[in-house]
Every structure is written in C-alpha cells, then in structure tokens.
PDB file of C-alpha atoms in Angstrom:
ATOM      1  CA  MET A  22      -7.164 -50.150  23.337  1.00  0.00           C
ATOM      2  CA  SER A  23     -10.736 -50.450  22.289  1.00  0.00           C
ATOM      3  CA  THR A  24     -12.009 -49.234  18.906  1.00  0.00           C
ATOM      4  CA  ALA A  25     -14.271 -46.657  20.530  1.00  0.00           C
ATOM      5  CA  HIS A  26     -11.345 -45.109  22.374  1.00  0.00           C
ATOM      6  CA  ARG A  27      -9.273 -44.759  19.201  1.00  0.00           C
ATOM      7  CA  LEU A  28     -12.148 -43.053  17.383  1.00  0.00           C
ATOM      8  CA  LEU A  29     -12.478 -40.464  20.123  1.00  0.00           C
ATOM      9  CA  ARG A  30      -8.802 -39.584  19.915  1.00  0.00           C
ATOM     10  CA  ARG A  31      -8.906 -39.140  16.131  1.00  0.00           C
ATOM     11  CA  THR A  32     -11.746 -36.637  16.125  1.00  0.00           C
ATOM     12  CA  PRO A  33     -10.527 -33.043  16.260  1.00  0.00           C
ATOM     13  CA  ARG A  34     -10.795 -31.303  19.555  1.00  0.00           C
ATOM     14  CA  ARG A  35     -13.406 -28.577  19.620  1.00  0.00           C
ATOM     15  CA  ARG A  36     -12.448 -26.947  22.853  1.00  0.00           C
ATOM     16  CA  ASP A  37     -11.244 -23.378  23.195  1.00  0.00           C
ATOM     17  CA  ARG A  38      -8.122 -23.892  25.305  1.00  0.00           C
ATOM     18  CA  ARG A  39      -6.973 -20.297  25.649  1.00  0.00           C
ATOM     19  CA  GLY A  40     -10.243 -18.408  25.356  1.00  0.00           C
ATOM     20  CA  ARG A  41      -9.545 -16.987  21.889  1.00  0.00           C
ATOM     21  CA  GLY A  42     -12.703 -18.263  20.280  1.00  0.00           C
ATOM     22  CA  LEU A  43     -13.132 -20.548  17.319  1.00  0.00           C
ATOM     23  CA  ARG A  44     -10.256 -20.752  14.910  1.00  0.00           C
ATOM     24  CA  GLY A  45     -10.671 -20.219  11.235  1.00  0.00           C
ATOM     25  CA  LEU A  46     -11.720 -17.480   8.870  1.00  0.00           C
ATOM     26  CA  MET A  47     -13.757 -14.638  10.339  1.00  0.00           C
ATOM     27  CA  TYR A  48     -15.032 -13.481   6.951  1.00  0.00           C
ATOM     28  CA  PRO A  49     -15.678 -15.345   3.729  1.00  0.00           C
ATOM     29  CA  VAL A  50     -12.868 -15.005   1.200  1.00  0.00           C
ATOM     30  CA  SER A  51     -15.196 -13.272  -1.267  1.00  0.00           C
ATOM     31  CA  THR A  52     -15.956 -10.296   1.015  1.00  0.00           C
ATOM     32  CA  PRO A  53     -13.943  -7.058   1.026  1.00  0.00           C
ATOM     33  CA  ALA A  54     -13.350  -7.401   4.770  1.00  0.00           C
ATOM     34  CA  PHE A  55     -11.181 -10.467   4.104  1.00  0.00           C
ATOM     35  CA  ARG A  56      -8.521  -8.402   2.310  1.00  0.00           C
ATOM     36  CA  THR A  57      -5.483  -7.173   4.190  1.00  0.00           C
ATOM     37  CA  ARG A  58      -4.790  -3.481   4.793  1.00  0.00           C
ATOM     38  CA  ALA A  59      -2.117  -3.577   2.104  1.00  0.00           C
ATOM     39  CA  GLU A  60      -4.536  -5.112  -0.412  1.00  0.00           C
ATOM     40  CA  ARG A  61      -7.182  -2.500   0.411  1.00  0.00           C
ATOM     41  CA  PHE A  62      -4.580   0.250  -0.008  1.00  0.00           C
ATOM     42  CA  ASP A  63      -3.508  -1.173  -3.381  1.00  0.00           C
ATOM     43  CA  ALA A  64      -7.144  -1.111  -4.483  1.00  0.00           C
ATOM     44  CA  LYS A  65      -7.407   2.566  -3.470  1.00  0.00           C
ATOM     45  CA  VAL A  66      -4.268   3.353  -5.490  1.00  0.00           C
ATOM     46  CA  LEU A  67      -5.653   1.634  -8.574  1.00  0.00           C
ATOM     47  CA  GLU A  68      -8.975   3.411  -8.134  1.00  0.00           C
ATOM     48  CA  ALA A  69      -7.262   6.803  -7.812  1.00  0.00           C
ATOM     49  CA  LEU A  70      -4.972   6.083 -10.771  1.00  0.00           C
ATOM     50  CA  GLU A  71      -7.756   5.065 -13.163  1.00  0.00           C
ATOM     51  CA  PRO A  72      -9.060   8.561 -14.076  1.00  0.00           C
ATOM     52  CA  ILE A  73      -5.504   9.862 -14.403  1.00  0.00           C
ATOM     53  CA  GLU A  74      -4.553   7.037 -16.768  1.00  0.00           C
ATOM     54  CA  THR A  75      -7.750   7.554 -18.751  1.00  0.00           C
ATOM     55  CA  ARG A  76      -6.865  11.189 -19.320  1.00  0.00           C
ATOM     56  CA  TRP A  77      -3.061  10.902 -19.681  1.00  0.00           C
ATOM     57  CA  GLY A  78      -2.585   7.296 -20.868  1.00  0.00           C
ATOM     58  CA  PRO A  79      -0.112   7.831 -23.735  1.00  0.00           C
ATOM     59  CA  GLU A  80       2.024  10.234 -21.681  1.00  0.00           C
ATOM     60  CA  LEU A  81       2.190   7.750 -18.795  1.00  0.00           C
ATOM     61  CA  ALA A  82       3.125   4.709 -20.886  1.00  0.00           C
ATOM     62  CA  ASP A  83       6.698   4.723 -19.529  1.00  0.00           C
ATOM     63  CA  LEU A  84       5.716   5.320 -15.890  1.00  0.00           C
ATOM     64  CA  ASP A  85       5.244   2.642 -13.248  1.00  0.00           C
ATOM     65  CA  VAL A  86       3.388   3.071  -9.961  1.00  0.00           C
ATOM     66  CA  ALA A  87       4.528   1.102  -6.927  1.00  0.00           C
ATOM     67  CA  VAL A  88       3.577   0.895  -3.255  1.00  0.00           C
ATOM     68  CA  ASP A  89       6.023   0.454  -0.420  1.00  0.00           C
ATOM     69  CA  ASP A  90       5.158   0.226   3.275  1.00  0.00           C
ATOM     70  CA  VAL A  91       7.647   2.843   4.473  1.00  0.00           C
ATOM     71  CA  PRO A  92      10.451   4.829   2.880  1.00  0.00           C
ATOM     72  CA  ALA A  93      14.007   3.592   3.145  1.00  0.00           C
ATOM     73  CA  VAL A  94      16.189   5.802   5.327  1.00  0.00           C
ATOM     74  CA  ASP A  95      19.930   5.937   4.808  1.00  0.00           C
ATOM     75  CA  ARG A  96      20.703   8.099   7.835  1.00  0.00           C
ATOM     76  CA  THR A  97      18.872   7.924  11.132  1.00  0.00           C
ATOM     77  CA  SER A  98      19.795  11.308  12.608  1.00  0.00           C
ATOM     78  CA  PRO A  99      16.604  13.411  12.863  1.00  0.00           C
ATOM     79  CA  ASP A 100      18.642  16.615  12.457  1.00  0.00           C
ATOM     80  CA  GLU A 101      19.983  15.598   9.053  1.00  0.00           C
ATOM     81  CA  VAL A 102      16.919  14.141   7.339  1.00  0.00           C
ATOM     82  CA  VAL A 103      16.952  15.604   3.855  1.00  0.00           C
ATOM     83  CA  TRP A 104      14.911  13.969   1.144  1.00  0.00           C
ATOM     84  CA  GLY A 105      16.102  14.086  -2.430  1.00  0.00           C
ATOM     85  CA  ALA A 106      14.417  15.521  -5.471  1.00  0.00           C
ATOM     86  CA  GLY A 107      11.066  14.002  -6.353  1.00  0.00           C
ATOM     87  CA  VAL A 108      10.014  13.273  -2.771  1.00  0.00           C
ATOM     88  CA  LEU A 109       6.617  14.568  -1.708  1.00  0.00           C
ATOM     89  CA  ALA A 110       6.788  15.038   2.077  1.00  0.00           C
ATOM     90  CA  ASP A 111       4.430  16.242   4.777  1.00  0.00           C
ATOM     91  CA  ALA A 112       6.075  17.496   7.982  1.00  0.00           C
ATOM     92  CA  ARG A 113       9.374  15.869   6.982  1.00  0.00           C
ATOM     93  CA  VAL A 114       7.702  12.489   6.399  1.00  0.00           C
ATOM     94  CA  PRO A 115       7.759  11.322   2.779  1.00  0.00           C
ATOM     95  CA  LEU A 116       4.420  10.275   1.324  1.00  0.00           C
ATOM     96  CA  ALA A 117       5.619   9.448  -2.189  1.00  0.00           C
ATOM     97  CA  HIS A 118       8.728   9.507  -4.324  1.00  0.00           C
ATOM     98  CA  LEU A 119       9.102  10.066  -8.059  1.00  0.00           C
ATOM     99  CA  VAL A 120      12.071   8.025  -9.233  1.00  0.00           C
ATOM    100  CA  PRO A 121      13.187   9.239 -12.667  1.00  0.00           C
ATOM    101  CA  ALA A 122      14.147   6.869 -15.435  1.00  0.00           C
ATOM    102  CA  GLY A 123      17.818   6.065 -15.472  1.00  0.00           C
ATOM    103  CA  VAL A 124      20.343   3.280 -15.475  1.00  0.00           C
ATOM    104  CA  ASP A 125      20.692   0.668 -12.733  1.00  0.00           C
ATOM    105  CA  SER A 126      23.929  -0.665 -11.255  1.00  0.00           C
ATOM    106  CA  ALA A 127      24.122  -3.355 -13.961  1.00  0.00           C
ATOM    107  CA  GLY A 128      23.951  -0.739 -16.693  1.00  0.00           C
ATOM    108  CA  LEU A 129      20.383  -1.593 -17.718  1.00  0.00           C
ATOM    109  CA  PRO A 130      17.833   1.152 -18.328  1.00  0.00           C
ATOM    110  CA  THR A 131      15.130   1.628 -15.690  1.00  0.00           C
ATOM    111  CA  ARG A 132      11.648   3.063 -16.063  1.00  0.00           C
ATOM    112  CA  ALA A 133      10.393   6.073 -14.168  1.00  0.00           C
ATOM    113  CA  ARG A 134       8.158   5.189 -11.242  1.00  0.00           C
ATOM    114  CA  ILE A 135       6.087   6.736  -8.520  1.00  0.00           C
ATOM    115  CA  VAL A 136       6.440   5.007  -5.166  1.00  0.00           C
ATOM    116  CA  LEU A 137       3.634   5.636  -2.678  1.00  0.00           C
ATOM    117  CA  TYR A 138       4.387   4.977   0.986  1.00  0.00           C
ATOM    118  CA  ARG A 139       1.395   3.196   2.490  1.00  0.00           C
ATOM    119  CA  ARG A 140       1.933   3.597   6.243  1.00  0.00           C
ATOM    120  CA  PRO A 141       2.628   7.366   6.272  1.00  0.00           C
ATOM    121  CA  LEU A 142      -0.401   7.926   4.021  1.00  0.00           C
ATOM    122  CA  GLU A 143      -2.622   5.768   6.235  1.00  0.00           C
ATOM    123  CA  ALA A 144      -1.370   7.594   9.329  1.00  0.00           C
ATOM    124  CA  ARG A 145      -2.455  10.955   7.886  1.00  0.00           C
ATOM    125  CA  ALA A 146      -5.956   9.858   6.881  1.00  0.00           C
ATOM    126  CA  ARG A 147      -8.913   9.971   9.262  1.00  0.00           C
ATOM    127  CA  ASP A 148     -10.890   7.223   7.519  1.00  0.00           C
ATOM    128  CA  GLY A 149     -11.118   5.257   4.279  1.00  0.00           C
ATOM    129  CA  GLU A 150     -12.692   8.101   2.336  1.00  0.00           C
ATOM    130  CA  ASP A 151     -10.041  10.548   3.510  1.00  0.00           C
ATOM    131  CA  LEU A 152      -7.334   8.036   2.550  1.00  0.00           C
ATOM    132  CA  ALA A 153      -8.775   7.687  -0.952  1.00  0.00           C
ATOM    133  CA  ASP A 154      -8.752  11.484  -1.354  1.00  0.00           C
ATOM    134  CA  LEU A 155      -5.199  11.734  -0.025  1.00  0.00           C
ATOM    135  CA  VAL A 156      -3.930   8.980  -2.331  1.00  0.00           C
ATOM    136  CA  HIS A 157      -5.585  10.711  -5.293  1.00  0.00           C
ATOM    137  CA  GLU A 158      -4.056  14.060  -4.329  1.00  0.00           C
ATOM    138  CA  VAL A 159      -0.570  12.570  -3.933  1.00  0.00           C
ATOM    139  CA  LEU A 160      -0.835  10.754  -7.266  1.00  0.00           C
ATOM    140  CA  VAL A 161      -1.936  13.949  -8.990  1.00  0.00           C
ATOM    141  CA  GLU A 162       1.052  15.818  -7.500  1.00  0.00           C
ATOM    142  CA  GLN A 163       3.521  13.133  -8.541  1.00  0.00           C
ATOM    143  CA  VAL A 164       2.115  12.717 -12.053  1.00  0.00           C
ATOM    144  CA  ALA A 165       2.209  16.509 -12.479  1.00  0.00           C
ATOM    145  CA  GLU A 166       5.860  16.507 -11.475  1.00  0.00           C
ATOM    146  CA  TYR A 167       6.572  13.648 -13.883  1.00  0.00           C
ATOM    147  CA  LEU A 168       4.827  15.433 -16.774  1.00  0.00           C
ATOM    148  CA  ASN A 169       6.256  18.812 -15.691  1.00  0.00           C
ATOM    149  CA  ILE A 170       2.830  20.462 -15.640  1.00  0.00           C
ATOM    150  CA  GLU A 171       0.536  21.978 -13.032  1.00  0.00           C
ATOM    151  CA  PRO A 172      -1.417  19.562 -10.789  1.00  0.00           C
ATOM    152  CA  ASP A 173      -4.697  21.225 -11.821  1.00  0.00           C
ATOM    153  CA  ALA A 174      -4.035  20.170 -15.426  1.00  0.00           C
ATOM    154  CA  VAL A 175      -3.547  16.534 -14.380  1.00  0.00           C
ATOM    155  CA  ASP A 176      -6.760  16.482 -12.395  1.00  0.00           C
ATOM    156  CA  GLY A 177      -8.729  18.182 -15.153  1.00  0.00           C
ATOM    157  CA  GLY A 178      -9.540  21.230 -13.041  1.00  0.00           C
TER     158      GLY A 178
END
C-alpha cells in the first residue's frame, strides 16, 4: 500500500450515510437549550421553591424536595387505584406526594420529603410558563400540608 492511500483511510469520513445530518452537539453546552427536559424541570422546581424557602426557611429545615419521573404503582387495576395520604392528585393522577418523616426498614430515621412527579406535571402544562406556575402551585399545596397551614399563608397571600 502506498503512503497516500493509508492517509486517506485514516482521515474520518465526512459523509452522511443515512441522511441524518452532521453528528455532534446541536447546541453549545453553555446554552439553556442543551439541558435535558429533566434538568429544565429541576431548574423550575428550584426556582419555584426559592421564595417559599426564603419565607419559611427555619420551618422547612427538616424537609427534602425530590423529583421523580412517574409515581410508583403497586396495583395496576384502574378500578382500585387509591392513593394514600399526602398525595396531591388531579383526575386520579398523582402530581406530588408528601412523605412524612418516619423510620425506614433498617430502623433508621428518615426525613420528610415532597416528591414531585415530572411527567404528569409536564403533561398538564400547556407551555414552560404554565409548567412553572403549576410546579409553584403544587409546591405551595404540599408545603402547606407539611406545615399544617392554609396554602394562602405559604404563598404570602
């Protein structure tokens, strides 16, 4: 083999074999469009939680906030779907769950936490602004339940 032939084989192929376009990043890593849907949702949760934590910080010191894609379902029969205490549901679909503090299976204490379900919340929102409002509303409801006060008091209204 000649040297010129070997050099041609070592250069990366630039062709678009299956018509999918150039491969690589569509957006620079530093732009918001680069983030995944889950990362954008997490940012909305943190943004919605900030004013609540500013107002109720000491009372929320023992509360964690988590995000899960979808709720876990123990039974699959649609006739018997009953959500436990602390579940905030819309049309029988849970949007969030307040898990009280307790003891785990190993006998260790657990902290109270609010679990927001990303996919049901995204499905109910028309756009990003509506999703931010919905996340804020759900957080206010869950924090109010945790503090055992009215949601208007949590939101400062």
